[in-house]
């Protein structure tokens, strides 16, 4: 009789989740994890099996992966505002040096730009930090400084004046009046910074009358025209000051005359010596960047003037863009009513503003907190999503001026979204007084920067030294909701456009070459 095969003599096999039990059943003790891929609902639609959604935010700028679950995370303050998650499209990003605050801000900004929002970057302190990104996007970069490529002209009607000429009619007249009012305020502000003290009420009035005189006399005024207009006061100025002669006026307001001379002399005079207006194309989707990195921190009056005037100029550009877009939309609607077609040359899709290293202008520039406070209160009405970056919440609460301290505290309180990178326990305790944080969230953020070993670790795939501990780790926090911890992911293109430690990288490259040759 022929013997039966082994499989026929064996007992019935029992199937388990890891294979058949018993000898020869092919059972595995462990099942290897399948590769994880990310995709949108459109890309992954219909793929089966093993598809799963995520409970993390997925609306907004693609940021990276959740540190706890590994799932994809996409968010930003504008998307949260549009979906009703937060009441203000604003964000504050905190973190110690070297953990990637600027890179994180750029990733979020790029995601918002992909949705059509226009970037407006104000006054980066480090050369080449954000300007390459704006240049690659096709935007305009203006380098302000006494010896830089561009200078400021206090008496230029600016973007609002150009919008007034383009629109005309009643709206144009209103914009022209607003532009002239802002010209006066800019001149008064620059004079206050130059003096280092406030102007008297009468001096403010004299400056206003003098500016009006210049604007009436000269169709293309420049800052230097203030000197001649003050030396030769008009009948309006003499009547305002109740002086009967130029000599009497000059004697009574000699201090104001000295302030004007000081403002128009030296580095400050060269900074304000622009002979043309700054042209910002409202139809340029690449946006603009005002770069004051050429001005040294040892010249606070110079830097304060450049920051405040350029901030005002940037917000005027945004307002002008909105008015022109409304004008173009009305022309399109009028053409449609008449059965014609008109394609608007300028449309509106909103702005995303970025102010990096906000601690510095807040500390050395009196009045910048006022500008930021005004923007944070009106960002919903002007269609602007704004982001500010600083090292620590203590930067905002240690300003020398008590009014600035309270306003700076309000900026953090009203921020709809907080981004917390590596911070100290003291920083988190201070921030917890402004925005509630759980003990678990504090422990996580304070541990972001903990090194895993004493060594530098293996080099990355491209041979470069790996990033420091905590780099790119962010806890995104909305009040009343658990924080979302994210490991930011930066594309190769972005890394090539963003370099804030050029000298250290050059030294590291030199050291590597020496090791190879040794």
Short mmCIF file of N, CA and C in Angstrom, two decimals, residues 347-471:
data_model
loop_
_atom_site.label_atom_id
_atom_site.label_comp_id
_atom_site.label_asym_id
_atom_site.label_seq_id
_atom_site.Cartn_x
_atom_site.Cartn_y
_atom_site.Cartn_z
N UNK A 347 -6.84 91.99 -9.57
CA UNK A 347 -7.85 91.32 -8.75
C UNK A 347 -7.33 91.21 -7.32
N UNK A 348 -8.21 90.85 -6.42
CA UNK A 348 -7.85 90.78 -4.99
C UNK A 348 -7.96 89.36 -4.49
N UNK A 349 -6.94 88.90 -3.78
CA UNK A 349 -6.98 87.57 -3.17
C UNK A 349 -6.41 87.57 -1.76
N UNK A 350 -6.15 88.73 -1.21
CA UNK A 350 -5.67 88.82 0.17
C UNK A 350 -4.16 88.80 0.28
N UNK A 351 -3.67 89.26 1.42
CA UNK A 351 -2.24 89.33 1.69
C UNK A 351 -1.89 88.51 2.93
N UNK A 352 -0.65 88.04 2.94
CA UNK A 352 -0.10 87.42 4.14
C UNK A 352 1.16 88.19 4.51
N UNK A 353 1.15 88.84 5.66
CA UNK A 353 2.28 89.65 6.08
C UNK A 353 3.16 88.88 7.06
N UNK A 354 4.44 89.17 7.01
CA UNK A 354 5.42 88.50 7.88
C UNK A 354 6.37 89.55 8.43
N UNK A 355 6.48 89.58 9.77
CA UNK A 355 7.46 90.45 10.42
C UNK A 355 8.33 89.58 11.30
N UNK A 356 9.55 89.30 10.81
CA UNK A 356 10.48 88.42 11.51
C UNK A 356 11.26 89.22 12.56
N UNK A 357 11.78 88.50 13.57
CA UNK A 357 12.55 89.12 14.65
C UNK A 357 11.81 90.33 15.21
N UNK A 358 10.53 90.14 15.54
CA UNK A 358 9.70 91.26 15.96
C UNK A 358 10.19 91.88 17.27
N UNK A 359 10.95 91.14 18.05
CA UNK A 359 11.45 91.66 19.32
C UNK A 359 12.31 92.90 19.10
N UNK A 360 13.08 92.93 17.98
CA UNK A 360 14.01 94.03 17.80
C UNK A 360 13.32 95.35 17.51
N UNK A 361 12.46 95.43 16.48
CA UNK A 361 11.79 96.71 16.26
C UNK A 361 10.90 97.12 17.42
N UNK A 362 10.31 96.14 18.12
CA UNK A 362 9.47 96.49 19.26
C UNK A 362 10.29 97.12 20.37
N UNK A 363 11.56 96.72 20.47
CA UNK A 363 12.41 97.22 21.55
C UNK A 363 13.06 98.56 21.20
N UNK A 364 13.50 98.73 19.95
CA UNK A 364 14.28 99.92 19.61
C UNK A 364 13.50 100.96 18.82
N UNK A 365 12.27 100.60 18.37
CA UNK A 365 11.52 101.51 17.52
C UNK A 365 10.25 101.95 18.22
N UNK A 366 10.28 103.10 18.89
CA UNK A 366 9.05 103.59 19.53
C UNK A 366 7.96 103.82 18.49
N UNK A 367 6.81 103.26 18.73
CA UNK A 367 5.69 103.44 17.81
C UNK A 367 5.39 102.24 16.94
N UNK A 368 6.37 101.32 16.77
CA UNK A 368 6.11 100.17 15.90
C UNK A 368 5.04 99.28 16.49
N UNK A 369 4.97 99.21 17.82
CA UNK A 369 3.92 98.40 18.46
C UNK A 369 2.54 98.97 18.14
N UNK A 370 2.45 100.31 18.06
CA UNK A 370 1.19 100.93 17.67
C UNK A 370 0.76 100.48 16.29
N UNK A 371 1.71 100.48 15.34
CA UNK A 371 1.39 100.05 13.98
C UNK A 371 0.94 98.59 13.96
N UNK A 372 1.69 97.74 14.65
CA UNK A 372 1.34 96.33 14.70
C UNK A 372 0.00 96.12 15.39
N UNK A 373 -0.26 96.90 16.44
CA UNK A 373 -1.52 96.79 17.17
C UNK A 373 -2.69 97.19 16.27
N UNK A 374 -2.51 98.26 15.50
CA UNK A 374 -3.56 98.70 14.58
C UNK A 374 -3.84 97.62 13.54
N UNK A 375 -2.78 97.02 13.01
CA UNK A 375 -2.97 95.98 12.00
C UNK A 375 -3.67 94.78 12.58
N UNK A 376 -3.30 94.36 13.80
CA UNK A 376 -3.90 93.17 14.39
C UNK A 376 -5.38 93.37 14.68
N UNK A 377 -5.78 94.62 14.92
CA UNK A 377 -7.18 94.89 15.20
C UNK A 377 -8.02 95.00 13.93
N UNK A 378 -7.36 95.29 12.81
CA UNK A 378 -8.11 95.53 11.57
C UNK A 378 -7.79 94.54 10.47
N UNK A 379 -7.02 93.47 10.79
CA UNK A 379 -6.60 92.57 9.71
C UNK A 379 -7.78 91.91 9.01
N UNK A 380 -8.88 91.69 9.73
CA UNK A 380 -10.04 91.08 9.09
C UNK A 380 -10.64 92.02 8.05
N UNK A 381 -10.66 93.33 8.36
CA UNK A 381 -11.29 94.28 7.45
C UNK A 381 -10.40 94.61 6.25
N UNK A 382 -9.07 94.53 6.42
CA UNK A 382 -8.19 94.84 5.30
C UNK A 382 -7.76 93.59 4.54
N UNK A 383 -8.28 92.42 4.91
CA UNK A 383 -7.99 91.20 4.16
C UNK A 383 -6.56 90.74 4.31
N UNK A 384 -5.99 90.88 5.50
CA UNK A 384 -4.59 90.54 5.71
C UNK A 384 -4.45 89.51 6.82
N UNK A 385 -3.74 88.43 6.51
CA UNK A 385 -3.35 87.45 7.53
C UNK A 385 -1.93 87.78 7.95
N UNK A 386 -1.72 88.04 9.25
CA UNK A 386 -0.42 88.53 9.68
C UNK A 386 0.26 87.57 10.66
N UNK A 387 1.59 87.47 10.47
CA UNK A 387 2.40 86.60 11.32
C UNK A 387 3.60 87.37 11.84
N UNK A 388 3.86 87.23 13.14
CA UNK A 388 5.02 87.85 13.76
C UNK A 388 5.86 86.78 14.44
N UNK A 389 7.19 86.96 14.40
CA UNK A 389 8.12 85.99 14.95
C UNK A 389 8.99 86.67 15.99
N UNK A 390 9.17 86.03 17.12
CA UNK A 390 10.08 86.55 18.13
C UNK A 390 10.64 85.38 18.94
N UNK A 391 11.64 85.68 19.78
CA UNK A 391 12.30 84.62 20.53
C UNK A 391 11.47 84.14 21.72
N UNK A 392 10.96 85.08 22.50
CA UNK A 392 10.33 84.72 23.76
C UNK A 392 9.18 85.66 24.06
N UNK A 393 8.15 85.19 24.76
CA UNK A 393 7.09 86.12 25.18
C UNK A 393 7.61 87.19 26.12
N UNK A 394 8.75 86.93 26.78
CA UNK A 394 9.32 87.95 27.65
C UNK A 394 9.83 89.14 26.86
N UNK A 395 10.13 88.94 25.57
CA UNK A 395 10.53 90.06 24.73
C UNK A 395 9.43 91.11 24.64
N UNK A 396 8.19 90.63 24.64
CA UNK A 396 7.05 91.54 24.50
C UNK A 396 6.70 92.21 25.81
N UNK A 397 7.03 91.58 26.92
CA UNK A 397 6.61 92.09 28.22
C UNK A 397 7.74 92.81 28.96
N UNK A 398 8.88 93.03 28.28
CA UNK A 398 10.00 93.72 28.92
C UNK A 398 10.37 95.00 28.17
N UNK A 399 9.42 95.55 27.42
CA UNK A 399 9.68 96.78 26.68
C UNK A 399 9.81 97.94 27.67
N UNK A 400 10.64 98.93 27.35
CA UNK A 400 10.87 100.03 28.29
C UNK A 400 9.64 100.90 28.53
N UNK A 401 8.77 100.99 27.52
CA UNK A 401 7.58 101.84 27.65
C UNK A 401 6.40 101.01 28.14
N UNK A 402 5.72 101.48 29.20
CA UNK A 402 4.62 100.71 29.78
C UNK A 402 3.46 100.56 28.80
N UNK A 403 3.18 101.60 28.00
CA UNK A 403 2.09 101.51 27.02
C UNK A 403 2.42 100.47 25.97
N UNK A 404 3.68 100.46 25.51
CA UNK A 404 4.08 99.45 24.53
C UNK A 404 3.97 98.04 25.11
N UNK A 405 4.31 97.89 26.39
CA UNK A 405 4.21 96.56 27.02
C UNK A 405 2.78 96.05 27.00
N UNK A 406 1.82 96.90 27.36
CA UNK A 406 0.44 96.47 27.39
C UNK A 406 -0.08 96.16 25.99
N UNK A 407 0.31 96.97 25.02
CA UNK A 407 -0.13 96.72 23.65
C UNK A 407 0.51 95.45 23.10
N UNK A 408 1.78 95.22 23.44
CA UNK A 408 2.46 94.01 22.99
C UNK A 408 1.81 92.77 23.60
N UNK A 409 1.41 92.88 24.86
CA UNK A 409 0.70 91.76 25.50
C UNK A 409 -0.61 91.50 24.77
N UNK A 410 -1.28 92.56 24.37
CA UNK A 410 -2.53 92.40 23.63
C UNK A 410 -2.33 91.73 22.28
N UNK A 411 -1.17 91.97 21.64
CA UNK A 411 -0.89 91.32 20.36
C UNK A 411 -0.88 89.80 20.53
N UNK A 412 -0.24 89.31 21.59
CA UNK A 412 -0.19 87.87 21.84
C UNK A 412 -1.56 87.34 22.24
N UNK A 413 -2.30 88.12 23.04
CA UNK A 413 -3.62 87.68 23.49
C UNK A 413 -4.59 87.52 22.32
N UNK A 414 -4.50 88.43 21.34
CA UNK A 414 -5.44 88.40 20.22
C UNK A 414 -5.00 87.49 19.09
N UNK A 415 -3.81 86.91 19.16
CA UNK A 415 -3.35 86.01 18.10
C UNK A 415 -4.22 84.76 18.09
N UNK A 416 -4.80 84.48 16.96
CA UNK A 416 -5.66 83.32 16.86
C UNK A 416 -4.89 82.02 16.97
N UNK A 417 -3.65 82.01 16.47
CA UNK A 417 -2.85 80.78 16.44
C UNK A 417 -1.47 81.09 17.02
N UNK A 418 -1.01 80.23 17.90
CA UNK A 418 0.34 80.31 18.44
C UNK A 418 1.17 79.15 17.90
N UNK A 419 2.42 79.45 17.54
CA UNK A 419 3.37 78.42 17.17
C UNK A 419 4.49 78.40 18.19
N UNK A 420 4.61 77.33 18.94
CA UNK A 420 5.60 77.24 20.02
C UNK A 420 6.70 76.27 19.63
N UNK A 421 7.89 76.81 19.36
CA UNK A 421 9.05 75.97 19.12
C UNK A 421 9.79 75.85 20.46
N UNK A 422 11.02 75.38 20.46
CA UNK A 422 11.72 75.13 21.72
C UNK A 422 11.78 76.40 22.56
N UNK A 423 11.30 76.32 23.81
CA UNK A 423 11.28 77.44 24.75
C UNK A 423 11.70 76.94 26.13
N UNK A 424 12.12 77.86 26.97
CA UNK A 424 12.47 77.50 28.34
C UNK A 424 11.21 77.41 29.19
N UNK A 425 11.33 76.81 30.36
CA UNK A 425 10.19 76.71 31.27
C UNK A 425 9.71 78.10 31.71
N UNK A 426 10.65 79.02 31.93
CA UNK A 426 10.27 80.38 32.31
C UNK A 426 9.45 81.05 31.20
N UNK A 427 9.89 80.86 29.95
CA UNK A 427 9.14 81.42 28.82
C UNK A 427 7.72 80.88 28.79
N UNK A 428 7.59 79.58 29.01
CA UNK A 428 6.28 78.95 28.94
C UNK A 428 5.39 79.38 30.09
N UNK A 429 5.98 79.62 31.26
CA UNK A 429 5.19 80.11 32.38
C UNK A 429 4.65 81.51 32.09
N UNK A 430 5.49 82.36 31.50
CA UNK A 430 5.05 83.71 31.15
C UNK A 430 3.96 83.65 30.09
N UNK A 431 4.16 82.80 29.09
CA UNK A 431 3.17 82.68 28.03
C UNK A 431 1.87 82.10 28.55
N UNK A 432 1.98 81.20 29.54
CA UNK A 432 0.78 80.61 30.11
C UNK A 432 -0.12 81.61 30.81
N UNK A 433 0.45 82.75 31.22
CA UNK A 433 -0.37 83.81 31.81
C UNK A 433 -1.18 84.56 30.76
N UNK A 434 -0.75 84.44 29.50
CA UNK A 434 -1.45 85.12 28.41
C UNK A 434 -2.39 84.16 27.69
N UNK A 435 -1.88 82.96 27.39
CA UNK A 435 -2.66 81.92 26.72
C UNK A 435 -2.54 80.63 27.53
N UNK A 436 -3.63 80.02 27.94
CA UNK A 436 -3.56 78.82 28.77
C UNK A 436 -2.83 77.67 28.08
N UNK A 437 -1.92 77.02 28.80
CA UNK A 437 -1.21 75.84 28.32
C UNK A 437 -1.28 74.76 29.38
N UNK A 438 -1.44 73.51 28.97
CA UNK A 438 -1.46 72.41 29.92
C UNK A 438 -0.03 72.05 30.32
N UNK A 439 0.11 71.36 31.43
CA UNK A 439 1.44 70.94 31.89
C UNK A 439 2.09 70.00 30.88
N UNK A 440 1.29 69.17 30.24
CA UNK A 440 1.83 68.24 29.25
C UNK A 440 2.37 69.00 28.04
N UNK A 441 1.64 70.03 27.62
CA UNK A 441 2.10 70.84 26.49
C UNK A 441 3.38 71.59 26.84
N UNK A 442 3.46 72.12 28.06
CA UNK A 442 4.69 72.81 28.49
C UNK A 442 5.87 71.85 28.50
N UNK A 443 5.66 70.66 29.02
CA UNK A 443 6.75 69.68 29.08
C UNK A 443 7.22 69.28 27.68
N UNK A 444 6.29 69.16 26.77
CA UNK A 444 6.65 68.79 25.40
C UNK A 444 7.49 69.88 24.74
N UNK A 445 7.05 71.13 24.85
CA UNK A 445 7.76 72.23 24.20
C UNK A 445 9.13 72.44 24.82
N UNK A 446 9.22 72.38 26.14
CA UNK A 446 10.51 72.57 26.79
C UNK A 446 11.48 71.44 26.48
N UNK A 447 10.96 70.28 26.07
CA UNK A 447 11.81 69.14 25.73
C UNK A 447 12.17 69.06 24.26
N UNK A 448 11.65 69.97 23.44
CA UNK A 448 11.96 69.93 22.01
C UNK A 448 13.47 70.01 21.77
N UNK A 449 14.16 70.81 22.56
CA UNK A 449 15.56 71.11 22.28
C UNK A 449 16.53 70.17 22.99
N UNK A 450 16.03 69.09 23.58
CA UNK A 450 16.89 68.15 24.30
C UNK A 450 17.69 67.30 23.32
N UNK A 451 19.00 67.31 23.47
CA UNK A 451 19.87 66.51 22.60
C UNK A 451 19.80 65.04 23.00
N UNK A 452 19.85 64.14 22.02
CA UNK A 452 19.76 62.71 22.30
C UNK A 452 21.11 62.12 22.69
N UNK A 453 22.19 62.77 22.33
CA UNK A 453 23.52 62.23 22.66
C UNK A 453 24.50 63.39 22.73
N UNK A 454 25.76 63.06 23.14
CA UNK A 454 26.81 64.07 23.22
C UNK A 454 27.45 64.31 21.87
N UNK A 455 27.31 63.41 20.94
CA UNK A 455 27.95 63.56 19.64
C UNK A 455 27.09 64.34 18.67
N UNK A 456 27.71 64.66 17.53
CA UNK A 456 27.00 65.41 16.50
C UNK A 456 26.05 64.52 15.72
N UNK A 457 26.26 63.19 15.79
CA UNK A 457 25.40 62.30 15.05
C UNK A 457 25.87 62.12 13.62
N UNK A 458 25.33 61.14 12.91
CA UNK A 458 25.77 60.89 11.54
C UNK A 458 25.37 62.03 10.61
N UNK A 459 26.13 62.20 9.56
CA UNK A 459 25.81 63.23 8.57
C UNK A 459 24.54 62.85 7.82
N UNK A 460 23.91 63.83 7.23
CA UNK A 460 22.69 63.58 6.46
C UNK A 460 23.06 62.98 5.12
N UNK A 461 22.05 62.66 4.34
CA UNK A 461 22.27 61.97 3.06
C UNK A 461 23.13 62.78 2.10
N UNK A 462 23.10 64.13 2.22
CA UNK A 462 23.88 64.96 1.31
C UNK A 462 25.23 65.35 1.91
N UNK A 463 25.62 64.69 3.02
CA UNK A 463 26.92 64.95 3.60
C UNK A 463 26.99 66.11 4.54
N UNK A 464 25.88 66.79 4.80
CA UNK A 464 25.88 67.94 5.68
C UNK A 464 25.62 67.53 7.12
N UNK A 465 26.07 68.37 8.04
CA UNK A 465 25.85 68.10 9.45
C UNK A 465 24.35 68.14 9.74
N UNK A 466 23.83 67.21 10.52
CA UNK A 466 22.39 67.19 10.79
C UNK A 466 21.96 68.43 11.56
N UNK A 467 20.68 68.76 11.48
CA UNK A 467 20.18 69.95 12.17
C UNK A 467 20.26 69.77 13.68
N UNK A 468 20.25 70.87 14.41
CA UNK A 468 20.31 70.79 15.87
C UNK A 468 19.03 70.19 16.43
N UNK A 469 19.06 69.69 17.68
CA UNK A 469 17.84 69.13 18.28
C UNK A 469 16.76 70.21 18.38
N UNK A 470 15.56 69.81 18.12
CA UNK A 470 14.45 70.75 18.19
C UNK A 470 14.18 71.47 16.90
N UNK A 471 15.05 71.32 15.90
CA UNK A 471 14.85 72.03 14.64
C UNK A 471 13.55 71.58 13.97
#
